[in-house]
C-alpha positions as MATLAB code, in Angstrom:
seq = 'XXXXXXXXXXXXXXXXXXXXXXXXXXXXXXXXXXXXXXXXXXXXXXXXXXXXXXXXXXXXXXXXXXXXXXXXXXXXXXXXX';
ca = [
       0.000    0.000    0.000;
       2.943    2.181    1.139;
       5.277    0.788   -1.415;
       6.434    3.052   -4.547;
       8.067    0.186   -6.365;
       4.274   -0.761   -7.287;
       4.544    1.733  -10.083;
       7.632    3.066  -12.505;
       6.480    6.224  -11.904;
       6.925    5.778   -8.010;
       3.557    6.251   -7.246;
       1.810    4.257   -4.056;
      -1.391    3.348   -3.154;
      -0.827    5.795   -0.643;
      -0.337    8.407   -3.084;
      -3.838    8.898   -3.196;
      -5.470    7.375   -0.504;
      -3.971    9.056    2.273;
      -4.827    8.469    6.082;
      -5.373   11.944    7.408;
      -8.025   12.654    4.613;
     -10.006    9.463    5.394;
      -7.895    7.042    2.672;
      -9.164    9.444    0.020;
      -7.543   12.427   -1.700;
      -9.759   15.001   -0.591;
      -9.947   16.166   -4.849;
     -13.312   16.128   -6.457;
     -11.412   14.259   -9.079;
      -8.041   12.537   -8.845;
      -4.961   13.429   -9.926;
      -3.321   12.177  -12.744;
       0.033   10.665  -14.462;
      -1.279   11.584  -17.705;
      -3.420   14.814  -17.052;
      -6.715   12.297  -17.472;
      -8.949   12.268  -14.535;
     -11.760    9.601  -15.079;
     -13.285    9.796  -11.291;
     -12.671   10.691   -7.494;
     -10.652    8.715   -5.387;
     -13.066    6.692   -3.102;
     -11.879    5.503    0.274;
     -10.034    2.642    0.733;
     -12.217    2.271    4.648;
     -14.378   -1.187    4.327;
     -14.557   -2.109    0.844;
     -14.530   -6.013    1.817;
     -18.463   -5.163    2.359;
     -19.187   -3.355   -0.253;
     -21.539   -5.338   -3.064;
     -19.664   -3.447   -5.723;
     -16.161   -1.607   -6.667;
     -15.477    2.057   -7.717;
     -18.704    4.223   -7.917;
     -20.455    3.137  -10.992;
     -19.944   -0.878  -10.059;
     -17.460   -1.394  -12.680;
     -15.956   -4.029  -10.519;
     -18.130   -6.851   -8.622;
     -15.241   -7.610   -6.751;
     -12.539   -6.323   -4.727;
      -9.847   -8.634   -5.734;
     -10.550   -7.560   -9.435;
     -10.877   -3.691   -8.366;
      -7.191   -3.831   -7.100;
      -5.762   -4.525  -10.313;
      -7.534   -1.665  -11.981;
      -5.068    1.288  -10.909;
      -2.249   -1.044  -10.972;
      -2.699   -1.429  -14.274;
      -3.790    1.917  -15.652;
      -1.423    4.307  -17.353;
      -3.499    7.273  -15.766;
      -3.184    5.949  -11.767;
      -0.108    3.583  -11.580;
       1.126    3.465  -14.917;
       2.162   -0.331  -14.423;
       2.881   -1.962  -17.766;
       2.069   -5.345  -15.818;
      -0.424   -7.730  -17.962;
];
């Protein structure tokens, strides 16, 4: 969560879910590596019992939500499949 090695661009989960600000980034929309912002950050508090990921549902699941910023050249920018 902490780790900047997640992403080539050094960029953590932490990066924009911070503690202080309730695991969100306090932004109506989120920063981003390529100027792109597609939504807000949500928190990060209880999403094990939440029916459904990110705000329009785009994930069912959490453990297929997690690989969504990973993966995106606008959050993480990993180039991981």
């Amino acid at each position: 969560f902490f780790d900047p090695g997640l992403s080539p661009s050094a960029v953590s989960c932490a990066t924009c879910h911070v503690a202080n600000l309730d695991f969100t980034d306090g932004m109506k929309r989120a920063a981003s590596l390529t100027g792109v912002s597609l939504r807000n950050t949500p928190t990060v508090l209880d999403r094990a019992w939440s029916g459904r990921q990110f705000w329009d549902g785009l994930a069912a699941e959490l453990e297929v939500q997690a690989k969504f910023p990973l993966e995106s050249p606008h959050e993480m920018a990993s180039s991981a499949p």
